[in-house]
Coordinates of C-alpha atoms in Angstrom, one line a residue:
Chain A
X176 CA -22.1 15.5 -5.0
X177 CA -25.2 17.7 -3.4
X178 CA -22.8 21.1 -2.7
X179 CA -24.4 23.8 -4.6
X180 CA -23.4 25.4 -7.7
X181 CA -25.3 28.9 -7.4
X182 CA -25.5 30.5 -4.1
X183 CA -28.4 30.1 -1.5
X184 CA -30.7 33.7 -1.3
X185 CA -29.0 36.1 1.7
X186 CA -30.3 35.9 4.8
X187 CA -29.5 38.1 7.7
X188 CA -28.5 35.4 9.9
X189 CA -26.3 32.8 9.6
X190 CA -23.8 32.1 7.1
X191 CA -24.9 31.3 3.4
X192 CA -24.4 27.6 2.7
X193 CA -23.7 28.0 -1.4
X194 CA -21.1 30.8 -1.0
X195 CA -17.3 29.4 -1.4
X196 CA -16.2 31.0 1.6
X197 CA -19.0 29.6 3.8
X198 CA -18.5 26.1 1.8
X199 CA -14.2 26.5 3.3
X200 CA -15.6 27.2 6.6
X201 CA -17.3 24.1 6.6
X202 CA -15.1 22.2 5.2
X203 CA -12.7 23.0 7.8
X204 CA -15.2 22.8 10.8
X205 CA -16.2 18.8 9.6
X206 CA -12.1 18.4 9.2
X207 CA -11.7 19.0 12.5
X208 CA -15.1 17.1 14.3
X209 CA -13.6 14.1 12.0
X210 CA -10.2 14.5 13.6
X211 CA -11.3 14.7 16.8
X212 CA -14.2 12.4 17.0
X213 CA -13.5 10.1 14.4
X214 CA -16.1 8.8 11.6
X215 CA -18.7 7.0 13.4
X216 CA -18.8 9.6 16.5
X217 CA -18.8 13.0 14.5
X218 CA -22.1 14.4 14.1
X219 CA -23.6 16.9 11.7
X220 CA -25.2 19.3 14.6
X221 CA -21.5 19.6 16.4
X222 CA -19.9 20.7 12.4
X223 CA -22.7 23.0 12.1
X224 CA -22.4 24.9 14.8
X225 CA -18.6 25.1 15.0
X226 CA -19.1 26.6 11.3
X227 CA -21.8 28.8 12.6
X228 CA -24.3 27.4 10.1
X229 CA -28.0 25.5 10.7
X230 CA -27.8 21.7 10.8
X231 CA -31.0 21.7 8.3
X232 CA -29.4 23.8 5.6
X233 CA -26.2 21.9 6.0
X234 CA -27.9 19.1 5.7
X235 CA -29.6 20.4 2.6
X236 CA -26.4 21.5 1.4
X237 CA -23.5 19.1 1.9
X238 CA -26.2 15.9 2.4
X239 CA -25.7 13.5 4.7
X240 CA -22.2 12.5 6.9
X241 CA -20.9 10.4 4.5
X242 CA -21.1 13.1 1.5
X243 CA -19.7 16.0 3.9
X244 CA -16.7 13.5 4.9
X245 CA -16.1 12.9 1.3
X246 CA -16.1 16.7 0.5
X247 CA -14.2 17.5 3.2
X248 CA -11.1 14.9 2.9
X249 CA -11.2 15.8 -1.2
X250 CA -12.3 12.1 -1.7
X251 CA -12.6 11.6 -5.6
X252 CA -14.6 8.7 -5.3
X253 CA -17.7 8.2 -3.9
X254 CA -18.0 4.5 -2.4
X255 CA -22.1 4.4 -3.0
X256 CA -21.1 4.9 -6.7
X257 CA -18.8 1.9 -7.0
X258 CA -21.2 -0.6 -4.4
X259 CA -24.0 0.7 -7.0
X260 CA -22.5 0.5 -10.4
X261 CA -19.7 -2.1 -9.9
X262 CA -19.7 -4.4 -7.2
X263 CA -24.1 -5.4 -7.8
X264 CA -24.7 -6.1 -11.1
X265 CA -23.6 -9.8 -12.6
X266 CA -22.1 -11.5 -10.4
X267 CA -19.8 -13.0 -13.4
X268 CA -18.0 -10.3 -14.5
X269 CA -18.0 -8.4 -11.4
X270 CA -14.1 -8.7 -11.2
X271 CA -13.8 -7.1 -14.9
X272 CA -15.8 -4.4 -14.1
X273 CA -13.4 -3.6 -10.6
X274 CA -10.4 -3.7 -12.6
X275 CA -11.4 -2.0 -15.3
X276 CA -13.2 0.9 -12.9
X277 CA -10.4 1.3 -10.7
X278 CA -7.7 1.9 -13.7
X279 CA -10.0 4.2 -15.3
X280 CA -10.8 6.1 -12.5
X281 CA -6.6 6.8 -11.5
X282 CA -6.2 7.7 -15.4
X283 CA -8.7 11.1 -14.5
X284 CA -7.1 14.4 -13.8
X285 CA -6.3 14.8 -10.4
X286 CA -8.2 11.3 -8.6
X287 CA -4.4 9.9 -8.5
X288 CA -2.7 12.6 -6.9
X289 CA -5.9 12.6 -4.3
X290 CA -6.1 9.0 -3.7
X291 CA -2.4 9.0 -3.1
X292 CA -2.2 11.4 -1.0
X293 CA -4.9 10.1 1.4
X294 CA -3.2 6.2 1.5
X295 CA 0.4 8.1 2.3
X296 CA -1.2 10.0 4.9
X297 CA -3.3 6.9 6.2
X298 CA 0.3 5.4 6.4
X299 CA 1.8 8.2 8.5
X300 CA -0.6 9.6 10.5
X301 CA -2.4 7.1 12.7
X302 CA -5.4 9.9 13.1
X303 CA -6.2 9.1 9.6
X304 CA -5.9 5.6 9.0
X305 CA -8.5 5.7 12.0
X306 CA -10.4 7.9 10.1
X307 CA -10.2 5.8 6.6
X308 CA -11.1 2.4 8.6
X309 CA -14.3 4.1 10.2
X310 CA -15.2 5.3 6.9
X311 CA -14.6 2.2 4.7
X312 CA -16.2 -0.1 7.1
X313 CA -19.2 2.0 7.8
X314 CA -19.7 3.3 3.9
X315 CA -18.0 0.7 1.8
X316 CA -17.8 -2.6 3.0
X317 CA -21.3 -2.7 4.8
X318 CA -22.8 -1.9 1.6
X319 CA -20.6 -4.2 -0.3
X320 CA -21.4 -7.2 2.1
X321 CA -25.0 -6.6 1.6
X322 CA -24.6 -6.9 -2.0
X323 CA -22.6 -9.9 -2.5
X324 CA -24.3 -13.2 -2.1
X325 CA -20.8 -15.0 -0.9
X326 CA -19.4 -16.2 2.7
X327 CA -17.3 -13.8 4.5
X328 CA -18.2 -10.6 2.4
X329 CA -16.5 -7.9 4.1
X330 CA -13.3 -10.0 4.5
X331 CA -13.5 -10.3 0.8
X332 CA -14.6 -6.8 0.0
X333 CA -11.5 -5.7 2.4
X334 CA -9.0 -8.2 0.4
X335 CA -10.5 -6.3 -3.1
X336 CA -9.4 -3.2 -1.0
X337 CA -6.0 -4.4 -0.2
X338 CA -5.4 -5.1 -3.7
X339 CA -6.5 -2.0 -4.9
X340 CA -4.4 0.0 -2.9
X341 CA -1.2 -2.2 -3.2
X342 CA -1.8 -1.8 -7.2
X343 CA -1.8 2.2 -6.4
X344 CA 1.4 1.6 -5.0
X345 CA 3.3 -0.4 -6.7
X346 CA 2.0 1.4 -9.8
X347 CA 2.0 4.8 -9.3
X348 CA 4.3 5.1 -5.8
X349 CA 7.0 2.9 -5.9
X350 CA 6.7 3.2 -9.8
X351 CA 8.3 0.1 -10.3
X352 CA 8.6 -1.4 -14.2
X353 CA 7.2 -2.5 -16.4
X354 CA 3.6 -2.2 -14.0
X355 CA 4.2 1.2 -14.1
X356 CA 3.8 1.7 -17.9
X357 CA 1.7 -1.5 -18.0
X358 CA -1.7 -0.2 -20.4
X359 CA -5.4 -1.2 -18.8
X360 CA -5.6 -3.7 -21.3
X361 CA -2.5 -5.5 -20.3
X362 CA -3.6 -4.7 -17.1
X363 CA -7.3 -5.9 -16.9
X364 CA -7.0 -9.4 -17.7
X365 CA -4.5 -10.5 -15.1
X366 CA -6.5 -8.4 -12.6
X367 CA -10.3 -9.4 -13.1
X368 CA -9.6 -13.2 -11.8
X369 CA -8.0 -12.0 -8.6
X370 CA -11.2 -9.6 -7.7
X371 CA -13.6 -12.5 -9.8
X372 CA -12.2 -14.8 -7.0
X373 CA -12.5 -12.5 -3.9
X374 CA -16.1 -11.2 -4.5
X375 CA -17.6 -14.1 -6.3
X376 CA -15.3 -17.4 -5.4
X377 CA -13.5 -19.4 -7.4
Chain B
X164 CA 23.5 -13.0 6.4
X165 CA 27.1 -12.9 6.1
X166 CA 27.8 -10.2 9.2
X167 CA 30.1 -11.5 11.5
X168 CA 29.3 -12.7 14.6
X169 CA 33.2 -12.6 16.1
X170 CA 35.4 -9.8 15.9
X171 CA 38.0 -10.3 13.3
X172 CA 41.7 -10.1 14.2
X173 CA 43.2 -7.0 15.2
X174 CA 45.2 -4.9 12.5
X175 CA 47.2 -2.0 13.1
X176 CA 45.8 0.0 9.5
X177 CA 42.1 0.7 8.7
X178 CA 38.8 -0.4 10.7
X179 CA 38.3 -3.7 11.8
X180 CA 34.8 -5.0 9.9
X181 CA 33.8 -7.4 12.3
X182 CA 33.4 -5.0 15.8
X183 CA 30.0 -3.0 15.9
X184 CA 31.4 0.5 15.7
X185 CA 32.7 -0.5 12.0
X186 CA 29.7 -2.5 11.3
X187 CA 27.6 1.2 12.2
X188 CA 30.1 2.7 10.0
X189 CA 30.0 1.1 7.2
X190 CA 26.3 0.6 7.3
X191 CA 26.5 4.6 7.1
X192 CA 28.3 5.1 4.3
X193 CA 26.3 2.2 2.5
X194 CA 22.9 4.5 3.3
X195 CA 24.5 7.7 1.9
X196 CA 26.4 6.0 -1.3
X197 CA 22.9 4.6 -2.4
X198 CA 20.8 7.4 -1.0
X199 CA 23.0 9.5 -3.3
X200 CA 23.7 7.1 -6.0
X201 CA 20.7 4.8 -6.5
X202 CA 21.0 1.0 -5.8
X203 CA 22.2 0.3 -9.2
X204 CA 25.2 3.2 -9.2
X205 CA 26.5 2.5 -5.5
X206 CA 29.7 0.5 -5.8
X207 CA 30.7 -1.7 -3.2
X208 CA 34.6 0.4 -3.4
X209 CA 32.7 4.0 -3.0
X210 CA 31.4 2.8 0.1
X211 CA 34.4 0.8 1.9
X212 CA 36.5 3.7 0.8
X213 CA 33.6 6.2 3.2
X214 CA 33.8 3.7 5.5
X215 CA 37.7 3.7 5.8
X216 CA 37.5 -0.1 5.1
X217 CA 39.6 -2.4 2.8
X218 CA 36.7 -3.2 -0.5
X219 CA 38.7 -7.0 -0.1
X220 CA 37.4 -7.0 3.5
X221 CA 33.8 -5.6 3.2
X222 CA 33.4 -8.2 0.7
X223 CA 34.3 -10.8 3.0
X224 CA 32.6 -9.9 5.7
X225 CA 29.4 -8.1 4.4
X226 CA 29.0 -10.1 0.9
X227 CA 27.5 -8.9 -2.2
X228 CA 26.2 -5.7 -3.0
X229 CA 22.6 -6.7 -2.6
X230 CA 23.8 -8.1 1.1
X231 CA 24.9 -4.9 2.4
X232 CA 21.6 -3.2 0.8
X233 CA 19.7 -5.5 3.1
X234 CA 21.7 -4.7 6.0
X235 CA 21.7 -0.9 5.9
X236 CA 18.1 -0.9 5.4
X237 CA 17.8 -3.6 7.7
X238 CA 15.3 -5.5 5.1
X239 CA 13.7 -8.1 7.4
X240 CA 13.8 -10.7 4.5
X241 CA 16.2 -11.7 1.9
X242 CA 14.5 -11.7 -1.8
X243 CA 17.5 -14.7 -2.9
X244 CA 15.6 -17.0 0.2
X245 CA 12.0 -16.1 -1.6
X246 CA 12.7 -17.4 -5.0
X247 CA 14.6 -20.1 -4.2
X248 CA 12.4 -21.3 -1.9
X249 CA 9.1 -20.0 -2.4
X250 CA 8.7 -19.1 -6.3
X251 CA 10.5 -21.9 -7.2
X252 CA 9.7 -25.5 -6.4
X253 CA 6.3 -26.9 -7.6
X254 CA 4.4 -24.9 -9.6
X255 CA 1.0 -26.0 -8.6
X256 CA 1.3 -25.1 -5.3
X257 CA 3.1 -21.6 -5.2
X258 CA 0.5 -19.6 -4.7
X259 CA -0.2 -21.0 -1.4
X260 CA 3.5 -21.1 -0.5
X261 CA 3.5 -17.3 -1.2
X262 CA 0.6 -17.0 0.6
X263 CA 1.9 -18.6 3.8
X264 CA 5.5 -17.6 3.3
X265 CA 4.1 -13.8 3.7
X266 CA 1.6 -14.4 6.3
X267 CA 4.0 -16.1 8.7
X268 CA 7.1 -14.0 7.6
X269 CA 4.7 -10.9 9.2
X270 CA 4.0 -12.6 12.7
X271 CA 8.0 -13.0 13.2
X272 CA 8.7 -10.9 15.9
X273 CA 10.1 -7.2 14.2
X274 CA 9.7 -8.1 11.2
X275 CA 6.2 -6.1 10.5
X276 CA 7.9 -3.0 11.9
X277 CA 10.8 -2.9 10.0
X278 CA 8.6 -3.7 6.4
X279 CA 5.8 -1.2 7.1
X280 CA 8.7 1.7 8.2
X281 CA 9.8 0.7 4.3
X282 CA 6.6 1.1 2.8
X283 CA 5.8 4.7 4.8
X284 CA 9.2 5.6 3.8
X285 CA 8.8 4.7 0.5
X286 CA 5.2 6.4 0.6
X287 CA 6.4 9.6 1.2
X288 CA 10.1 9.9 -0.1
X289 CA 11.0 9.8 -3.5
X290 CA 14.5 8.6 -2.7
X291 CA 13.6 5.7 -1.0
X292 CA 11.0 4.5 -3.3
X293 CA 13.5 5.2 -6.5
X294 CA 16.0 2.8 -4.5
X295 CA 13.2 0.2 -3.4
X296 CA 12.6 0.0 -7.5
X297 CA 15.9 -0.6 -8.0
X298 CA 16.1 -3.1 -5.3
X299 CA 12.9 -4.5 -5.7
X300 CA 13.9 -4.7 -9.6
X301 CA 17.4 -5.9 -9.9
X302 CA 17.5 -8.4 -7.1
X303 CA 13.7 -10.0 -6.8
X304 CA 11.9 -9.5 -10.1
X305 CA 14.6 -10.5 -12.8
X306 CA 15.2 -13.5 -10.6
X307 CA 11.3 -14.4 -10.3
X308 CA 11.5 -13.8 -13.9
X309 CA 14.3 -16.4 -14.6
X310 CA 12.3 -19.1 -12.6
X311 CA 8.3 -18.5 -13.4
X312 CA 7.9 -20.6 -17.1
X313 CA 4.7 -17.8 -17.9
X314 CA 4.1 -14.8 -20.1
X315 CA 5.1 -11.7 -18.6
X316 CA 6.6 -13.2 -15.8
X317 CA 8.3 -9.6 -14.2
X318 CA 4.3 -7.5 -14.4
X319 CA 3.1 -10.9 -12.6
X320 CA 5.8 -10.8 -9.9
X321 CA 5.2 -6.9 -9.4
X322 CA 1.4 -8.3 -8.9
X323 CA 2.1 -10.5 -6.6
X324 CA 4.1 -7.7 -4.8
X325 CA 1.4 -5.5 -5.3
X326 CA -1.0 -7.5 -3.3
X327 CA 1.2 -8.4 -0.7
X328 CA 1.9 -4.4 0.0
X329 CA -1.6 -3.9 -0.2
X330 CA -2.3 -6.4 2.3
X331 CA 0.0 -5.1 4.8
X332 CA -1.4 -1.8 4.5
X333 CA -4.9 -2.9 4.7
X334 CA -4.2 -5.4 7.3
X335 CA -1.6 -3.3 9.4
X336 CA -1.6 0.3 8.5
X337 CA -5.3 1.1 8.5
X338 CA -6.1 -2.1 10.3
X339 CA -9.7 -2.7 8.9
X340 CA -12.0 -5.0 10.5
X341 CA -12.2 -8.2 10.1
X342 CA -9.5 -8.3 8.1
X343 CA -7.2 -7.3 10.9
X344 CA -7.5 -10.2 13.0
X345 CA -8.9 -12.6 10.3
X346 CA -5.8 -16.0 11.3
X347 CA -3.4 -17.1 8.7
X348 CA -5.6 -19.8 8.6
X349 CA -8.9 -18.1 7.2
X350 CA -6.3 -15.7 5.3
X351 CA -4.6 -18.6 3.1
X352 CA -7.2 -19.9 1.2
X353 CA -8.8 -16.5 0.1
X354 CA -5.2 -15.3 -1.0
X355 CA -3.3 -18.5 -2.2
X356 CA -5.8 -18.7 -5.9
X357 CA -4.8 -14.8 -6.0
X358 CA -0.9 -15.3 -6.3
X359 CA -1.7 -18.8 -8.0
X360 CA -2.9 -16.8 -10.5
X361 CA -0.2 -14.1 -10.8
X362 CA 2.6 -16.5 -10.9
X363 CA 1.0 -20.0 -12.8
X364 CA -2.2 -18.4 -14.7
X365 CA -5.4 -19.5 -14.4

């Protein structure tokens, strides 16, 4: 992530980009554009000035839409990561390398509880499912497809998706046993086929 | 389902099982005995005796235990009809049986509705996702278990199940492009190696 660990030099105008209360205010003001607009309509400018901050040093701050969407919906995962490090790379392991990814990254304090809470509130609130499909079509699965040399990529990429979130809940929402106390090693073999056959074929 | 479609005969002591005001009663009481107890605690007597209705007579009119569970929360499918005639049966072939079975199960008119308010309820309640596990576990799981001939037959059923509630989120609850509208047709062949795999291996 590009938000700042030290705070930007004080400037009589303007609110300071690096302090934590500034960082809040902005976090609120791109939580509401997003609600309002939705992912693909928002726009940096409209955030900055609701937050009372300039769109150059928000960009320089927060970085681009994506990164400021990420920040602001607590996202513990950022999608360029996993296109980058998981899904290119060889093409025949690829399904290992989702399975073993996505059960390491829920066994990290705090990505669960996160993730969790974004899927039940994608399930409740129509507002934000809009907001996760805008985000995952425009951030994830575009990159994906571009990546994978297969037919119908972002069908695929969004079937890899379905079973990643159906693992989270049947796993860790439902709870039901023994998946729920299943290990990643148990776990990895009988997962890696079913993303092997979505994102490279049979 | 075993609920009556005639009223039965009049009686002069306790509520008649077959007319709809008992049928909303008893249904009632069946939602609080396993809100409060769990699915495998309720007892079928607990919950006639709520109900003001004979235990003989619930039997006869609203079956088993695991009948009256599907009622109350109106479940749209019964698990006994999806391992008799989808798990079992030729084992080459059952991941695209599953695969259909689900697909065309989800365009019956209702039935989507009913599942996703199951899932959301489960996504956010603890109750309701404690008695989905029990469900889930007592009456669909140990029988898949009983019939699969694999290693680890229940952590492969809950994957199966896992992907299947993944895909209705996906597919449904966020709705994401072109997985949305993809046909059952296009959907089939991408999903049927995934359950193939679950439930025969490799």
């Amino acid at each position: 992530m590009t938000t700042p660990q030290q705070p930007a030099p004080r400037k009589k105008t303007g609110r300071r980009p690096g302090s934590t209360d500034t960082r809040r205010v902005v976090l609120e003001a791109a939580r509401a554009e997003f609600a309002v607009r939705g992912y693909e309509k928002a726009s940096m400018r409209a955030i900055g000035r609701a937050a009372g901050v300039d769109a150059a040093l928000l960009h320089h701050y927060f970085g681009s839409k994506d990164r400021l969407f990420l920040a602001a919906l607590e996202f513990p995962v950022d999608p360029r990561v996993v296109v980058e490090q998981v899904l290119a790379g060889d093409r025949a392991t690829v399904g290992e390398r989702v399975a073993t990814f996505v059960l390491t990254l829920w066994e990290q304090p705090g990505v669960l509880d996160r993730l969790l809470a974004l899927v039940r509130a994608a399930a409740t609130t129509e507002q934000v499912a809009q907001l996760m499909r805008g985000f995952v079509l425009e951030e994830l699965v575009r990159r994906a497809a571009v990546e994978l040399d297969i037919e119908r990529p972002e069908l695929r990429t969004e079937l890899m998706l379905s079973q990643i979130i159906g693992l989270a809940m049947a796993r860790y929402v439902i709870g039901v046993e023994p998946l729920a106390s299943a290990t990643r090693e148990e776990l990895v073999p009988l997962l890696a086929p079913t993303f092997q056959g979505y994102l490279a074929g049979a």
